[in-house]
mmCIF file of C-alpha atoms in Angstrom:
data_model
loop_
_atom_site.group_PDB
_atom_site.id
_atom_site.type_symbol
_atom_site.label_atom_id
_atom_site.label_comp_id
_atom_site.label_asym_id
_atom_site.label_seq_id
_atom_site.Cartn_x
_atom_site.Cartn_y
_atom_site.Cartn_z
ATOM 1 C CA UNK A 1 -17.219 17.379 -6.012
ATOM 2 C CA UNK A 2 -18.634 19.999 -3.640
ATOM 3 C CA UNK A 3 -16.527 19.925 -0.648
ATOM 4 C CA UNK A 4 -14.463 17.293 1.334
ATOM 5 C CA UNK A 5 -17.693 14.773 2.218
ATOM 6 C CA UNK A 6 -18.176 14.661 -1.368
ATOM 7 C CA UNK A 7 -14.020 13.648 -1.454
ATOM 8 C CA UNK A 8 -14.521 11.559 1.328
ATOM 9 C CA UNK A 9 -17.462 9.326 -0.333
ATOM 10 C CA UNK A 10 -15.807 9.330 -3.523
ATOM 11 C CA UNK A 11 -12.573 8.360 -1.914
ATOM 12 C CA UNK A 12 -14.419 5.264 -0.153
ATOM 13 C CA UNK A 13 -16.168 4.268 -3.335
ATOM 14 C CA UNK A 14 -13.201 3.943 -5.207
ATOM 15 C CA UNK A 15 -10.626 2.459 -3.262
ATOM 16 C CA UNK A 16 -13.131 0.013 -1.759
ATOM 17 C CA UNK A 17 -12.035 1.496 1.881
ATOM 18 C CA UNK A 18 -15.070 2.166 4.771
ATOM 19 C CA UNK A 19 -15.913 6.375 4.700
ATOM 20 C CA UNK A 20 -14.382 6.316 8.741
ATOM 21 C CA UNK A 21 -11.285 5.306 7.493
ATOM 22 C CA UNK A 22 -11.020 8.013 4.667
ATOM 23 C CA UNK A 23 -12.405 10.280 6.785
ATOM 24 C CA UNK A 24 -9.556 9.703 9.193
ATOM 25 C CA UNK A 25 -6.688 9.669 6.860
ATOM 26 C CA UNK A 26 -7.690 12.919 4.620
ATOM 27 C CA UNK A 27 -7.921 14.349 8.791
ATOM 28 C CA UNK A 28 -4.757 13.153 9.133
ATOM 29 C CA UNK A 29 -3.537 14.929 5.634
ATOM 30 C CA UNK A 30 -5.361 17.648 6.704
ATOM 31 C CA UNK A 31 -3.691 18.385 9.730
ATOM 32 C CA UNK A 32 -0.585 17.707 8.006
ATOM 33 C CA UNK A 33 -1.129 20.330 5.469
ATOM 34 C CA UNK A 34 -2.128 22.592 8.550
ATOM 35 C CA UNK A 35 1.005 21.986 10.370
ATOM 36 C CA UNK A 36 3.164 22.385 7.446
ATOM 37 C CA UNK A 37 1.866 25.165 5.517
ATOM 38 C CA UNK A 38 0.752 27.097 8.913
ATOM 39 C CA UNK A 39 -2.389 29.130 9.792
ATOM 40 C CA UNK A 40 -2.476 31.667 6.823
ATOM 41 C CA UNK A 41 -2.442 28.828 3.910
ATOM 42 C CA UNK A 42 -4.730 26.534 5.453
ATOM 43 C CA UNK A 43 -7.209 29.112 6.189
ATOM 44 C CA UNK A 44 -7.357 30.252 2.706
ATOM 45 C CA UNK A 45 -7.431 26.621 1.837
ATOM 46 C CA UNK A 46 -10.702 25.946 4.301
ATOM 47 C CA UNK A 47 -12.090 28.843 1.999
ATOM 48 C CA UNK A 48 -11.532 26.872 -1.120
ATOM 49 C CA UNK A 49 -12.853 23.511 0.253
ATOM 50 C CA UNK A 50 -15.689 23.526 2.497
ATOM 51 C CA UNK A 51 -15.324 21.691 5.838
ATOM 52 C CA UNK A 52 -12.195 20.899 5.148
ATOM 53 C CA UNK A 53 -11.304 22.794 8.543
ATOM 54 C CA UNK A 54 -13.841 20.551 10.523
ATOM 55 C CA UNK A 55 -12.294 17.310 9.170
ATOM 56 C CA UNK A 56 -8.784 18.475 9.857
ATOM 57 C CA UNK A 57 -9.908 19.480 13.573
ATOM 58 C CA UNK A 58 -11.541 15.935 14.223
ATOM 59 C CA UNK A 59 -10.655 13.349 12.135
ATOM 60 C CA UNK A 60 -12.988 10.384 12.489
ATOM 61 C CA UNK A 61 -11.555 7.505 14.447
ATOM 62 C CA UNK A 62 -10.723 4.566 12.364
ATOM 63 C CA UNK A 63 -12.086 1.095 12.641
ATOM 64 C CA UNK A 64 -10.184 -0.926 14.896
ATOM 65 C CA UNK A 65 -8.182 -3.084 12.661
ATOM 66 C CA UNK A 66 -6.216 -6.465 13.857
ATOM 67 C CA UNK A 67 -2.429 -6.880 13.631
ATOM 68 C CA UNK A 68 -1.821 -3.369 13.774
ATOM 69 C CA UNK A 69 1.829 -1.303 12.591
ATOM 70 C CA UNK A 70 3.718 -4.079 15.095
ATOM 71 C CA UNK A 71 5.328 -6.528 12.437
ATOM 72 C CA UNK A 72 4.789 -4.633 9.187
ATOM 73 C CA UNK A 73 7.458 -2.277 10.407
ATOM 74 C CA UNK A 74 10.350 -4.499 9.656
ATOM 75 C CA UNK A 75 10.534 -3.646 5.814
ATOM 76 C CA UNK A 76 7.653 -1.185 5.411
ATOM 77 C CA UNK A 77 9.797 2.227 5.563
ATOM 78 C CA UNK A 78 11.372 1.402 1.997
ATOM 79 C CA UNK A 79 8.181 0.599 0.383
ATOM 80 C CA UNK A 80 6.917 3.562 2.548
ATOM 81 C CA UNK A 81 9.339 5.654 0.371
ATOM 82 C CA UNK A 82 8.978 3.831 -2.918
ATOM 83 C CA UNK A 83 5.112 4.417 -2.872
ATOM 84 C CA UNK A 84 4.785 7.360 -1.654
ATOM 85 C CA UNK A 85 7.876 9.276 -3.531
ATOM 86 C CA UNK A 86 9.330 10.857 -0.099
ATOM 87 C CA UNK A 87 12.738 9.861 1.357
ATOM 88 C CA UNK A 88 12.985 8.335 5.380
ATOM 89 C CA UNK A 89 10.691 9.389 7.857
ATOM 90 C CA UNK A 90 8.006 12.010 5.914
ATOM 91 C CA UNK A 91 6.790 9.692 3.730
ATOM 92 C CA UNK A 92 6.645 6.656 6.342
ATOM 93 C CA UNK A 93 5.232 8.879 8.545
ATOM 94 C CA UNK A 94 2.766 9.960 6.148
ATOM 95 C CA UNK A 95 1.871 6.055 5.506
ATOM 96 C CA UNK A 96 1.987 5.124 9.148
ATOM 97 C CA UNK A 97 -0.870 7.582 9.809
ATOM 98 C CA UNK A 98 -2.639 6.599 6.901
ATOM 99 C CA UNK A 99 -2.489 3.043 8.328
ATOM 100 C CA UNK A 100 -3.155 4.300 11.665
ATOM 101 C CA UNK A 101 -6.735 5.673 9.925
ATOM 102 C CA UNK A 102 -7.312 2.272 8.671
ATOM 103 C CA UNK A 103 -5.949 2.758 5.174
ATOM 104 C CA UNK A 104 -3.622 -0.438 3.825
ATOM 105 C CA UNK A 105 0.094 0.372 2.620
ATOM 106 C CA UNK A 106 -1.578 -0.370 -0.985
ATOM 107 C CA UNK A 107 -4.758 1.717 -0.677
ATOM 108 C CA UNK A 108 -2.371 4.470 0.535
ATOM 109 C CA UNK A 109 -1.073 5.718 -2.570
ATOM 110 C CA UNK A 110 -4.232 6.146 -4.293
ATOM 111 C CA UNK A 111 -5.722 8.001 -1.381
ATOM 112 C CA UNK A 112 -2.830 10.285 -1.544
ATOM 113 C CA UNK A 113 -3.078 10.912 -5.062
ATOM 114 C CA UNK A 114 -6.811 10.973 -4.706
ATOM 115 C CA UNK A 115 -6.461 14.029 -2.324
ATOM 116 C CA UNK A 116 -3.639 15.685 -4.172
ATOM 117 C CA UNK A 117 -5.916 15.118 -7.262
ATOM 118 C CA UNK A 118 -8.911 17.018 -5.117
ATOM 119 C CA UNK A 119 -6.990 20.180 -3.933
ATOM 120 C CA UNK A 120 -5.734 20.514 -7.206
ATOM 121 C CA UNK A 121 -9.406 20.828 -8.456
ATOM 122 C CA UNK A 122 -9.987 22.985 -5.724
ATOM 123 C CA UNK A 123 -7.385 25.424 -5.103
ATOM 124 C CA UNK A 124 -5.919 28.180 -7.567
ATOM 125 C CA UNK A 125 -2.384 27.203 -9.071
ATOM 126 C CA UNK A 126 -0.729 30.053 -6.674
ATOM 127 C CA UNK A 127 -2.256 28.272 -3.672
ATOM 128 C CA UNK A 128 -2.025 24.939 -4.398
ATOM 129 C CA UNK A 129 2.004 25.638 -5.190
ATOM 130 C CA UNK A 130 2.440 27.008 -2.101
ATOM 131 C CA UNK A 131 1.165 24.466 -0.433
ATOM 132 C CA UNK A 132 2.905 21.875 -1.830
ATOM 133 C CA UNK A 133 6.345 23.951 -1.223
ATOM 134 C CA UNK A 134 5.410 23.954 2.333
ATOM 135 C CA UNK A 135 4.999 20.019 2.339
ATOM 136 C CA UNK A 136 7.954 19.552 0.697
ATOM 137 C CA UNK A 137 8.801 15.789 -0.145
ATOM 138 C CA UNK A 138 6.172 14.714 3.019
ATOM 139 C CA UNK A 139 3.697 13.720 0.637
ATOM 140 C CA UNK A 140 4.695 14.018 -3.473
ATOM 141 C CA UNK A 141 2.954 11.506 -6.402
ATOM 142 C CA UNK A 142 6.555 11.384 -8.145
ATOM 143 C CA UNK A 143 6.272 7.534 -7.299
ATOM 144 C CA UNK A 144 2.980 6.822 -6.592
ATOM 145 C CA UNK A 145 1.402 3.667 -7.973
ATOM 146 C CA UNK A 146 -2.248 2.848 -8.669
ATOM 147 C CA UNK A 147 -4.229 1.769 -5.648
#
């Protein structure tokens, strides 16, 4: 994989998920990682994965799905946590804007992993550990299932 459309496409492929919505929800990761690791990690990230800045700065919108977050929310924040390894509100927030981008609670995981898997390809170990410090327990694979 060349850079983040390659990701992207890949992404689609395999979880059987349109390119908008991936496109959205690795934005939405992207900005995350921006927010949490600040302006000097992400822009050495952006070096090590091309357009990843553009993606981050406009994430696509998402298909318009029907039913929306409204009644999944009842029981969704513990299976937020479960599959997505994070305790109370990082990791469902991290799943609500996945869902938000059009990505289901079971798609989720894998896209997660998916993009974990892809900076890890991309980024030295130095980097890629201090990134992850900085996002702490908002997005980990310790309990991630297969999409």
């Amino acid at each position: 994989m060349a850079g983040i459309s390659d990701f992207i496409t890949t992404a689609a492929q395999k979880l059987g998920v349109p390119p908008e919505a991936v496109q959205a929800g690795t934005g939405g990761l992207l900005d995350l990682v921006r927010s949490k690791a600040g302006g000097d990690l992400f822009g050495q990230l952006t070096k090590a994965v091309p357009d990843a800045g553009k993606v981050a700065a406009a994430p696509a919108e998402p298909p318009t799905a029907s039913g929306g977050l409204g009644g999944m929310l009842g029981g969704l924040a513990q299976k937020a946590g479960e599959l997505l390894g994070g305790s109370g509100g990082a990791a469902v927030g991290v799943l609500g804007m996945l869902q938000k981008a059009g990505i289901s609670a079971d798609k989720a995981p894998g896209l997660v992993r998916m993009f974990l898997d892809f900076l890890k390809s991309k980024l030295s170990p130095d980097l890629l550990g201090k990134v992850l410090a900085k996002l702490g327990d908002s997005v980990t694979t310790d309990h991630i299932s297969p999409a």
